[in-house]
Amino acid sequence: MKILVVGGAGYIGSHMVKFLMQQACNITVLDNLSTGHADAVPAALLHKGDLADVDSLDALFTQHQFDAVMHFASFSLVGESITDPARYYRNNVSNTQNLLDTMINHGVYQFIFSSSAAIFGEPEYLPIDEEHPKNPLNPYGRSKWMVEQMLEDYDRAYGLKSISLRYFNAAGADSDGSLGERHNPETHLIPLLLQVAAGQRDNVTIFGHDYQTVDGTCIRDYIHVHDLCVAHWRALNFLQMHKQSEQFNLGNGSGFSVQQVVDACRTISGIEISTTYGNKRVGDPISLIADSKKAKRLLTWQPKYTSLHEIIAHAWCWHQQQLEHK
Ligand code: UDP
């Protein structure tokens, strides 16, 4: 299997690359390193390049006969997508179209797409299954939904088979502590809290505490990055076997409030992480919980790390290793 992993130097992409190497796949990583890290993937696999550069993309596909493409390269900051939507539509939509067009020109018809729970918007019911209405609340979510719709059209017209995997809240780190979540700037809850625990940040603001939830803070469904990688692998096998496009929601199926995540991070690190209450974040749904029955049924996928504590413990292990290497 020769696989192009676009965005393979990023958080989820780099875990995927490591996973695929363990499956003895032949991998090329395409990453512009705008948010990814060169040291997150073996140097020999990394091809630095941008999806906006269609000539280089074409040359890469001429050089390698890929069997499939996994696409992790997108911007994912909800707030930034509201203030600078052009950046999101250009990168997440137009550049993805460049990639799809190049695939078709070179006869590559298997595509795994990193989609998001952000396509659903404010839930009309919980847990959220694949059929739930799609009403994204922000340009980030809309960019993901646009690509999903593009994929439907490309299948119908050109026979491009794809699987869209809608991640809920990706979290955790490689269990051996070698890879983890490293964004700059960091905006995600768990790494922010663990940065405070590690002494790299003073405080985390909790965005809103008067939501209609158990303790007034937002509810999210945290899914371990390893379990996402397994789902990608199963999705690829499914595509090869059934040659049929599909969409799957990927989460653990249980929701935790921001306050519960704070408490879990305090327990695991043993450090009294400082938090303060702030305003609600624009574009934040109250509660997102996945119904992943379809993935369990069709992909025979079963999350291994269903405990929030275990997910955070792996992330904390990685944060501690980072401190040791400084
Ligand atoms: N959150 C927060 N403070 C922060 C970052 C996040 O209270 O500094 C909350 C956010 O409002 C959401 C949850 O934590 O309810 C998870 O946010 P994150 O940005 O990690 O992921 P998202 O759900 O936006 O994909």
mmCIF file of C-alpha atoms and ligand atoms in Angstrom:
data_model
loop_
_atom_site.group_PDB
_atom_site.id
_atom_site.type_symbol
_atom_site.label_atom_id
_atom_site.label_comp_id
_atom_site.label_asym_id
_atom_site.label_seq_id
_atom_site.Cartn_x
_atom_site.Cartn_y
_atom_site.Cartn_z
ATOM 1 C CA MET A 1 0.000 0.000 0.000
ATOM 2 C CA LYS A 2 1.450 3.349 -1.029
ATOM 3 C CA ILE A 3 -0.243 6.119 0.902
ATOM 4 C CA LEU A 4 0.081 9.881 0.712
ATOM 5 C CA VAL A 5 -0.535 11.445 4.125
ATOM 6 C CA VAL A 6 -1.260 15.132 3.655
ATOM 7 C CA GLY A 7 -0.715 17.046 6.883
ATOM 8 C CA GLY A 8 1.221 14.103 8.304
ATOM 9 C CA ALA A 9 3.447 16.357 10.444
ATOM 10 C CA GLY A 10 0.483 17.627 12.478
ATOM 11 C CA TYR A 11 -1.026 16.244 15.666
ATOM 12 C CA ILE A 12 -3.316 13.523 14.331
ATOM 13 C CA GLY A 13 -1.381 13.099 11.070
ATOM 14 C CA SER A 14 1.895 12.274 12.816
ATOM 15 C CA HIS A 15 0.223 9.620 14.982
ATOM 16 C CA MET A 16 -1.286 8.202 11.774
ATOM 17 C CA VAL A 17 2.108 8.079 10.067
ATOM 18 C CA LYS A 18 3.553 6.133 12.992
ATOM 19 C CA PHE A 19 0.565 3.772 12.940
ATOM 20 C CA LEU A 20 0.853 3.188 9.165
ATOM 21 C CA MET A 21 4.573 2.472 9.497
ATOM 22 C CA GLN A 22 3.687 -0.229 12.019
ATOM 23 C CA GLN A 23 1.357 -1.700 9.348
ATOM 24 C CA ALA A 24 4.327 -1.767 6.927
ATOM 25 C CA CYS A 25 2.757 0.753 4.537
ATOM 26 C CA ASN A 26 4.816 2.761 2.095
ATOM 27 C CA ILE A 27 4.231 6.375 3.128
ATOM 28 C CA THR A 28 4.899 9.834 1.779
ATOM 29 C CA VAL A 29 4.073 12.804 3.980
ATOM 30 C CA LEU A 30 3.126 16.069 2.320
ATOM 31 C CA ASP A 31 3.107 18.981 4.753
ATOM 32 C CA ASN A 32 3.816 22.695 4.406
ATOM 33 C CA LEU A 33 4.899 22.786 8.072
ATOM 34 C CA SER A 34 2.704 25.831 8.707
ATOM 35 C CA THR A 35 1.391 24.203 11.864
ATOM 36 C CA GLY A 36 3.041 20.767 11.754
ATOM 37 C CA HIS A 37 6.496 19.838 13.034
ATOM 38 C CA ALA A 38 9.233 18.311 10.874
ATOM 39 C CA ASP A 39 10.535 16.315 13.852
ATOM 40 C CA ALA A 40 7.154 14.573 14.278
ATOM 41 C CA VAL A 41 7.814 12.339 11.238
ATOM 42 C CA PRO A 42 10.870 10.505 9.892
ATOM 43 C CA ALA A 43 12.807 12.958 7.692
ATOM 44 C CA ALA A 44 13.018 10.464 4.823
ATOM 45 C CA LEU A 45 9.223 10.420 4.455
ATOM 46 C CA LEU A 46 8.661 14.175 4.546
ATOM 47 C CA HIS A 47 8.013 16.131 1.381
ATOM 48 C CA LYS A 48 7.640 19.823 2.209
ATOM 49 C CA GLY A 49 5.022 21.357 -0.038
ATOM 50 C CA ASP A 50 1.732 23.165 -0.205
ATOM 51 C CA LEU A 51 -1.575 22.071 -1.740
ATOM 52 C CA ALA A 52 -1.874 25.519 -3.329
ATOM 53 C CA ASP A 53 1.095 24.650 -5.553
ATOM 54 C CA VAL A 54 -0.660 22.472 -8.128
ATOM 55 C CA ASP A 55 2.421 21.980 -10.314
ATOM 56 C CA SER A 56 4.432 20.508 -7.439
ATOM 57 C CA LEU A 57 1.420 18.427 -6.434
ATOM 58 C CA ASP A 58 1.176 17.068 -9.943
ATOM 59 C CA ALA A 59 4.918 16.272 -9.959
ATOM 60 C CA LEU A 60 4.587 14.415 -6.638
ATOM 61 C CA PHE A 61 1.766 12.252 -8.032
ATOM 62 C CA THR A 62 3.805 11.590 -11.188
ATOM 63 C CA GLN A 63 6.778 10.520 -9.103
ATOM 64 C CA HIS A 64 4.790 8.153 -6.854
ATOM 65 C CA GLN A 65 1.927 5.853 -7.761
ATOM 66 C CA PHE A 66 -0.220 6.336 -4.682
ATOM 67 C CA ASP A 67 -2.987 3.849 -3.884
ATOM 68 C CA ALA A 68 -4.741 6.161 -1.436
ATOM 69 C CA VAL A 69 -4.615 9.606 0.139
ATOM 70 C CA MET A 70 -5.343 10.592 3.752
ATOM 71 C CA HIS A 71 -5.954 14.297 4.222
ATOM 72 C CA PHE A 72 -5.286 15.856 7.636
ATOM 73 C CA ALA A 73 -4.085 19.285 6.471
ATOM 74 C CA SER A 74 -6.565 21.914 7.474
ATOM 75 C CA PHE A 75 -6.797 24.935 9.701
ATOM 76 C CA SER A 76 -8.973 24.181 12.706
ATOM 77 C CA LEU A 77 -9.316 27.239 14.930
ATOM 78 C CA VAL A 78 -12.987 28.122 15.188
ATOM 79 C CA GLY A 79 -12.351 31.697 16.374
ATOM 80 C CA GLU A 80 -9.836 32.427 13.637
ATOM 81 C CA SER A 81 -12.225 31.011 11.050
ATOM 82 C CA ILE A 82 -14.761 33.659 12.097
ATOM 83 C CA THR A 83 -12.324 36.587 11.899
ATOM 84 C CA ASP A 84 -10.487 35.354 8.780
ATOM 85 C CA PRO A 85 -12.837 33.082 6.805
ATOM 86 C CA ALA A 86 -10.893 33.601 3.557
ATOM 87 C CA ARG A 87 -7.946 31.733 5.054
ATOM 88 C CA TYR A 88 -10.250 28.817 5.920
ATOM 89 C CA TYR A 89 -12.063 28.570 2.600
ATOM 90 C CA ARG A 90 -8.761 28.879 0.721
ATOM 91 C CA ASN A 91 -6.907 26.247 2.679
ATOM 92 C CA ASN A 92 -9.634 23.869 3.766
ATOM 93 C CA VAL A 93 -11.790 24.008 0.637
ATOM 94 C CA SER A 94 -9.849 25.310 -2.419
ATOM 95 C CA ASN A 95 -6.633 23.491 -1.545
ATOM 96 C CA THR A 96 -8.559 20.298 -0.885
ATOM 97 C CA GLN A 97 -10.091 20.648 -4.332
ATOM 98 C CA ASN A 98 -6.578 20.921 -5.803
ATOM 99 C CA LEU A 99 -5.744 17.667 -4.078
ATOM 100 C CA LEU A 100 -8.882 15.886 -5.305
ATOM 101 C CA ASP A 101 -8.391 17.118 -8.879
ATOM 102 C CA THR A 102 -4.784 15.924 -8.869
ATOM 103 C CA MET A 103 -5.872 12.531 -7.545
ATOM 104 C CA ILE A 104 -8.378 12.146 -10.352
ATOM 105 C CA ASN A 105 -5.868 13.260 -12.994
ATOM 106 C CA HIS A 106 -3.561 10.519 -11.767
ATOM 107 C CA GLY A 107 -6.192 7.811 -11.332
ATOM 108 C CA VAL A 108 -6.060 7.710 -7.508
ATOM 109 C CA TYR A 109 -9.576 7.002 -6.268
ATOM 110 C CA GLN A 110 -9.323 6.286 -2.529
ATOM 111 C CA PHE A 111 -9.538 9.211 -0.128
ATOM 112 C CA ILE A 112 -9.850 9.441 3.644
ATOM 113 C CA PHE A 113 -10.931 12.868 4.862
ATOM 114 C CA SER A 114 -10.565 14.381 8.346
ATOM 115 C CA SER A 115 -13.959 15.929 8.903
ATOM 116 C CA SER A 116 -15.352 17.265 12.153
ATOM 117 C CA ALA A 117 -18.285 17.296 14.550
ATOM 118 C CA ALA A 118 -18.312 21.029 13.787
ATOM 119 C CA ILE A 119 -20.423 20.268 10.674
ATOM 120 C CA PHE A 120 -23.458 19.618 12.904
ATOM 121 C CA GLY A 121 -23.673 22.902 14.792
ATOM 122 C CA GLU A 122 -25.976 23.105 17.807
ATOM 123 C CA PRO A 123 -27.301 19.574 18.361
ATOM 124 C CA GLU A 124 -30.984 18.934 17.784
ATOM 125 C CA TYR A 125 -30.655 15.644 19.670
ATOM 126 C CA LEU A 126 -27.943 13.637 21.429
ATOM 127 C CA PRO A 127 -25.970 11.539 20.771
ATOM 128 C CA ILE A 128 -25.299 12.828 17.265
ATOM 129 C CA ASP A 129 -25.540 10.201 14.545
ATOM 130 C CA GLU A 130 -24.531 10.549 10.899
ATOM 131 C CA GLU A 131 -28.024 11.616 9.827
ATOM 132 C CA HIS A 132 -28.186 14.560 12.220
ATOM 133 C CA PRO A 133 -28.885 17.863 10.340
ATOM 134 C CA LYS A 134 -25.775 19.746 9.271
ATOM 135 C CA ASN A 135 -25.915 23.370 10.402
ATOM 136 C CA PRO A 136 -22.319 24.429 11.076
ATOM 137 C CA LEU A 137 -22.018 27.481 13.339
ATOM 138 C CA ASN A 138 -18.783 28.852 11.922
ATOM 139 C CA PRO A 139 -16.632 28.977 8.741
ATOM 140 C CA TYR A 140 -14.425 26.152 10.024
ATOM 141 C CA GLY A 141 -17.406 23.806 10.275
ATOM 142 C CA ARG A 142 -18.777 25.062 6.966
ATOM 143 C CA SER A 143 -15.439 24.415 5.244
ATOM 144 C CA LYS A 144 -15.548 20.779 6.398
ATOM 145 C CA TRP A 145 -19.165 20.367 5.331
ATOM 146 C CA MET A 146 -18.413 21.902 1.915
ATOM 147 C CA VAL A 147 -15.691 19.333 1.335
ATOM 148 C CA GLU A 148 -18.017 16.517 2.362
ATOM 149 C CA GLN A 149 -20.536 17.752 -0.196
ATOM 150 C CA MET A 150 -17.824 18.097 -2.820
ATOM 151 C CA LEU A 151 -16.850 14.500 -2.135
ATOM 152 C CA GLU A 152 -20.401 13.319 -2.826
ATOM 153 C CA ASP A 153 -20.335 15.102 -6.197
ATOM 154 C CA TYR A 154 -16.857 13.795 -7.056
ATOM 155 C CA ASP A 155 -17.966 10.255 -6.337
ATOM 156 C CA ARG A 156 -21.038 10.611 -8.557
ATOM 157 C CA ALA A 157 -19.179 12.268 -11.418
ATOM 158 C CA TYR A 158 -15.659 10.803 -11.279
ATOM 159 C CA GLY A 159 -15.963 7.700 -9.128
ATOM 160 C CA LEU A 160 -13.715 9.048 -6.365
ATOM 161 C CA LYS A 161 -14.442 6.904 -3.294
ATOM 162 C CA SER A 162 -14.023 8.602 0.035
ATOM 163 C CA ILE A 163 -14.615 8.177 3.713
ATOM 164 C CA SER A 164 -15.229 11.248 5.837
ATOM 165 C CA LEU A 165 -14.382 10.759 9.494
ATOM 166 C CA ARG A 166 -16.037 13.292 11.728
ATOM 167 C CA TYR A 167 -13.872 13.602 14.784
ATOM 168 C CA PHE A 168 -15.386 14.759 18.004
ATOM 169 C CA ASN A 169 -12.686 16.037 20.412
ATOM 170 C CA ALA A 170 -9.364 14.424 19.538
ATOM 171 C CA ALA A 171 -7.159 14.150 22.601
ATOM 172 C CA GLY A 172 -4.369 12.123 24.205
ATOM 173 C CA ALA A 173 -0.936 11.152 22.966
ATOM 174 C CA ASP A 174 1.021 8.141 21.891
ATOM 175 C CA SER A 175 1.143 5.744 24.847
ATOM 176 C CA ASP A 176 4.967 5.646 24.770
ATOM 177 C CA GLY A 177 5.046 9.441 25.179
ATOM 178 C CA SER A 178 6.941 10.001 21.908
ATOM 179 C CA LEU A 179 4.264 12.033 20.130
ATOM 180 C CA GLY A 180 1.700 14.453 21.468
ATOM 181 C CA GLU A 181 -0.441 17.504 20.850
ATOM 182 C CA ARG A 182 1.659 20.565 20.021
ATOM 183 C CA HIS A 183 -0.166 23.557 18.581
ATOM 184 C CA ASN A 184 1.155 27.080 18.468
ATOM 185 C CA PRO A 185 -0.806 28.960 19.616
ATOM 186 C CA GLU A 186 -2.442 26.259 21.732
ATOM 187 C CA THR A 187 -6.212 26.660 21.997
ATOM 188 C CA HIS A 188 -7.405 23.183 22.999
ATOM 189 C CA LEU A 189 -8.618 22.539 26.491
ATOM 190 C CA ILE A 190 -6.586 19.518 27.611
ATOM 191 C CA PRO A 191 -3.147 20.708 26.408
ATOM 192 C CA LEU A 192 -3.840 24.174 27.843
ATOM 193 C CA LEU A 193 -4.657 22.718 31.258
ATOM 194 C CA LEU A 194 -1.597 20.463 31.174
ATOM 195 C CA GLN A 195 0.595 23.407 30.204
ATOM 196 C CA VAL A 196 -0.544 25.110 33.405
ATOM 197 C CA ALA A 197 0.232 21.921 35.334
ATOM 198 C CA ALA A 198 3.682 21.857 33.694
ATOM 199 C CA GLY A 199 4.349 25.459 34.728
ATOM 200 C CA GLN A 200 4.304 26.780 31.154
ATOM 201 C CA ARG A 201 1.183 28.858 31.521
ATOM 202 C CA ASP A 202 -0.452 30.567 34.497
ATOM 203 C CA ASN A 203 -4.141 29.998 34.018
ATOM 204 C CA VAL A 204 -6.898 28.697 31.749
ATOM 205 C CA THR A 205 -10.112 30.615 31.161
ATOM 206 C CA ILE A 206 -13.261 28.475 31.175
ATOM 207 C CA PHE A 207 -15.439 29.774 28.374
ATOM 208 C CA GLY A 208 -18.887 30.149 29.901
ATOM 209 C CA HIS A 209 -20.322 28.638 33.087
ATOM 210 C CA ASP A 210 -24.045 29.269 32.710
ATOM 211 C CA TYR A 211 -24.822 26.746 29.989
ATOM 212 C CA GLN A 212 -27.781 24.431 30.647
ATOM 213 C CA THR A 213 -25.510 21.511 31.630
ATOM 214 C CA VAL A 214 -24.647 19.608 34.834
ATOM 215 C CA ASP A 215 -22.258 22.285 36.069
ATOM 216 C CA GLY A 216 -22.863 25.106 33.584
ATOM 217 C CA THR A 217 -19.846 24.328 31.372
ATOM 218 C CA CYS A 218 -19.830 22.853 27.853
ATOM 219 C CA ILE A 219 -19.923 19.123 27.242
ATOM 220 C CA ARG A 220 -17.585 17.394 24.794
ATOM 221 C CA ASP A 221 -16.829 13.815 23.752
ATOM 222 C CA TYR A 222 -13.063 13.154 23.973
ATOM 223 C CA ILE A 223 -11.625 10.480 21.715
ATOM 224 C CA HIS A 224 -8.051 9.200 21.912
ATOM 225 C CA VAL A 225 -5.837 9.972 18.928
ATOM 226 C CA HIS A 226 -4.829 6.292 18.764
ATOM 227 C CA ASP A 227 -8.480 5.280 18.357
ATOM 228 C CA LEU A 228 -8.820 7.813 15.536
ATOM 229 C CA CYS A 229 -5.811 6.230 13.799
ATOM 230 C CA VAL A 230 -7.343 2.774 14.071
ATOM 231 C CA ALA A 231 -10.570 4.154 12.568
ATOM 232 C CA HIS A 232 -8.613 5.556 9.597
ATOM 233 C CA TRP A 233 -6.959 2.215 9.022
ATOM 234 C CA ARG A 234 -10.276 0.388 9.183
ATOM 235 C CA ALA A 235 -11.791 3.004 6.870
ATOM 236 C CA LEU A 236 -9.088 2.407 4.304
ATOM 237 C CA ASN A 237 -9.663 -1.343 4.471
ATOM 238 C CA PHE A 238 -13.396 -0.729 4.072
ATOM 239 C CA LEU A 239 -12.816 1.427 0.987
ATOM 240 C CA GLN A 240 -10.632 -1.219 -0.592
ATOM 241 C CA MET A 241 -13.111 -3.963 0.113
ATOM 242 C CA HIS A 242 -16.417 -2.212 -0.638
ATOM 243 C CA LYS A 243 -15.429 0.645 -2.963
ATOM 244 C CA GLN A 244 -18.176 2.682 -1.390
ATOM 245 C CA SER A 245 -18.117 6.222 0.006
ATOM 246 C CA GLU A 246 -19.224 6.660 3.629
ATOM 247 C CA GLN A 247 -19.239 9.069 6.554
ATOM 248 C CA PHE A 248 -18.670 8.111 10.181
ATOM 249 C CA ASN A 249 -18.948 9.976 13.480
ATOM 250 C CA LEU A 250 -16.056 9.140 15.781
ATOM 251 C CA GLY A 251 -16.294 9.624 19.520
ATOM 252 C CA ASN A 252 -16.492 7.639 22.741
ATOM 253 C CA GLY A 253 -20.194 8.283 23.155
ATOM 254 C CA SER A 254 -19.871 9.932 26.551
ATOM 255 C CA GLY A 255 -19.718 13.614 27.335
ATOM 256 C CA PHE A 256 -17.579 15.393 29.909
ATOM 257 C CA SER A 257 -18.011 18.980 30.995
ATOM 258 C CA VAL A 258 -15.131 21.445 30.836
ATOM 259 C CA GLN A 259 -15.161 21.469 34.655
ATOM 260 C CA GLN A 260 -14.910 17.663 34.751
ATOM 261 C CA VAL A 261 -11.916 17.824 32.403
ATOM 262 C CA VAL A 262 -10.301 20.442 34.663
ATOM 263 C CA ASP A 263 -10.852 18.199 37.691
ATOM 264 C CA ALA A 264 -9.448 15.144 35.879
ATOM 265 C CA CYS A 265 -6.325 17.101 34.820
ATOM 266 C CA ARG A 266 -5.840 18.219 38.434
ATOM 267 C CA THR A 267 -6.132 14.648 39.725
ATOM 268 C CA ILE A 268 -3.793 13.176 37.120
ATOM 269 C CA SER A 269 -1.102 15.831 37.397
ATOM 270 C CA GLY A 270 -1.489 16.272 41.148
ATOM 271 C CA ILE A 271 -1.314 20.012 40.558
ATOM 272 C CA GLU A 272 -3.926 22.608 41.476
ATOM 273 C CA ILE A 273 -4.386 24.010 37.950
ATOM 274 C CA SER A 274 -5.586 27.605 38.100
ATOM 275 C CA THR A 275 -8.743 28.428 36.147
ATOM 276 C CA THR A 276 -11.026 31.441 35.902
ATOM 277 C CA TYR A 277 -14.476 31.870 34.411
ATOM 278 C CA GLY A 278 -14.732 33.947 31.262
ATOM 279 C CA ASN A 279 -17.237 34.726 28.542
ATOM 280 C CA LYS A 280 -18.701 32.108 26.261
ATOM 281 C CA ARG A 281 -16.659 31.494 23.096
ATOM 282 C CA VAL A 282 -18.525 32.478 19.940
ATOM 283 C CA GLY A 283 -19.493 29.468 17.848
ATOM 284 C CA ASP A 284 -19.273 26.920 20.700
ATOM 285 C CA PRO A 285 -22.151 24.388 20.783
ATOM 286 C CA ILE A 286 -23.345 23.508 24.304
ATOM 287 C CA SER A 287 -22.890 19.801 23.990
ATOM 288 C CA LEU A 288 -21.357 17.439 21.444
ATOM 289 C CA ILE A 289 -21.602 13.692 21.982
ATOM 290 C CA ALA A 290 -21.099 11.163 19.206
ATOM 291 C CA ASP A 291 -23.194 8.222 18.247
ATOM 292 C CA SER A 292 -20.512 5.976 16.706
ATOM 293 C CA LYS A 293 -22.666 2.874 16.228
ATOM 294 C CA LYS A 294 -22.239 3.048 12.461
ATOM 295 C CA ALA A 295 -18.424 2.970 12.701
ATOM 296 C CA LYS A 296 -18.638 0.117 15.187
ATOM 297 C CA ARG A 297 -20.907 -1.826 12.863
ATOM 298 C CA LEU A 298 -19.375 -1.186 9.443
ATOM 299 C CA LEU A 299 -15.734 -0.686 10.384
ATOM 300 C CA THR A 300 -15.754 -3.092 13.363
ATOM 301 C CA TRP A 301 -14.161 -0.203 15.234
ATOM 302 C CA GLN A 302 -14.156 -0.117 18.998
ATOM 303 C CA PRO A 303 -12.395 2.652 20.913
ATOM 304 C CA LYS A 304 -9.702 1.205 23.166
ATOM 305 C CA TYR A 305 -9.329 4.243 25.433
ATOM 306 C CA THR A 306 -12.803 4.926 26.755
ATOM 307 C CA SER A 307 -11.686 6.453 30.052
ATOM 308 C CA LEU A 308 -11.100 10.198 30.115
ATOM 309 C CA HIS A 309 -8.460 9.614 32.793
ATOM 310 C CA GLU A 310 -6.448 7.334 30.534
ATOM 311 C CA ILE A 311 -6.662 9.799 27.629
ATOM 312 C CA ILE A 312 -5.434 12.635 29.848
ATOM 313 C CA ALA A 313 -2.781 10.426 31.487
ATOM 314 C CA HIS A 314 -1.201 9.786 28.076
ATOM 315 C CA ALA A 315 -1.257 13.493 27.268
ATOM 316 C CA TRP A 316 0.301 14.280 30.669
ATOM 317 C CA CYS A 317 3.034 11.686 30.109
ATOM 318 C CA TRP A 318 3.938 13.437 26.846
ATOM 319 C CA HIS A 319 3.958 16.885 28.482
ATOM 320 C CA GLN A 320 6.302 15.601 31.172
ATOM 321 C CA GLN A 321 8.663 14.111 28.600
ATOM 322 C CA GLN A 322 8.759 17.457 26.803
ATOM 323 C CA LEU A 323 9.845 19.104 30.051
ATOM 324 C CA GLU A 324 12.604 16.523 30.559
ATOM 325 C CA HIS A 325 13.954 17.162 27.040
ATOM 326 C CA LYS A 326 14.217 20.925 27.591
HETATM 327 N N1 UDP B 1 -12.446 25.610 26.415
HETATM 328 C C1 UDP B 1 -12.344 26.465 27.486
HETATM 329 N N2 UDP B 1 -11.209 27.205 27.625
HETATM 330 C C2 UDP B 1 -10.174 27.141 26.735
HETATM 331 C C3 UDP B 1 -10.289 26.245 25.655
HETATM 332 C C4 UDP B 1 -11.446 25.503 25.524
HETATM 333 O O1 UDP B 1 -13.253 26.574 28.307
HETATM 334 O O2 UDP B 1 -9.188 27.863 26.909
HETATM 335 C C5 UDP B 1 -13.674 24.823 26.249
HETATM 336 C C6 UDP B 1 -14.407 25.108 24.941
HETATM 337 O O3 UDP B 1 -15.309 26.186 25.117
HETATM 338 C C7 UDP B 1 -15.109 23.787 24.679
HETATM 339 C C8 UDP B 1 -14.169 22.747 25.299
HETATM 340 O O4 UDP B 1 -13.309 23.477 26.185
HETATM 341 O O5 UDP B 1 -16.315 23.732 25.370
HETATM 342 C C9 UDP B 1 -13.304 22.071 24.266
HETATM 343 O O6 UDP B 1 -12.692 23.081 23.478
HETATM 344 P P1 UDP B 1 -11.508 22.764 22.474
HETATM 345 O O7 UDP B 1 -11.038 24.078 21.923
HETATM 346 O O8 UDP B 1 -10.491 21.905 23.148
HETATM 347 O O9 UDP B 1 -12.180 21.882 21.342
HETATM 348 P P2 UDP B 1 -13.487 22.165 20.429
HETATM 349 O O10 UDP B 1 -14.645 21.591 21.174
HETATM 350 O O11 UDP B 1 -13.575 23.638 20.192
HETATM 351 O O12 UDP B 1 -13.179 21.396 19.186
#
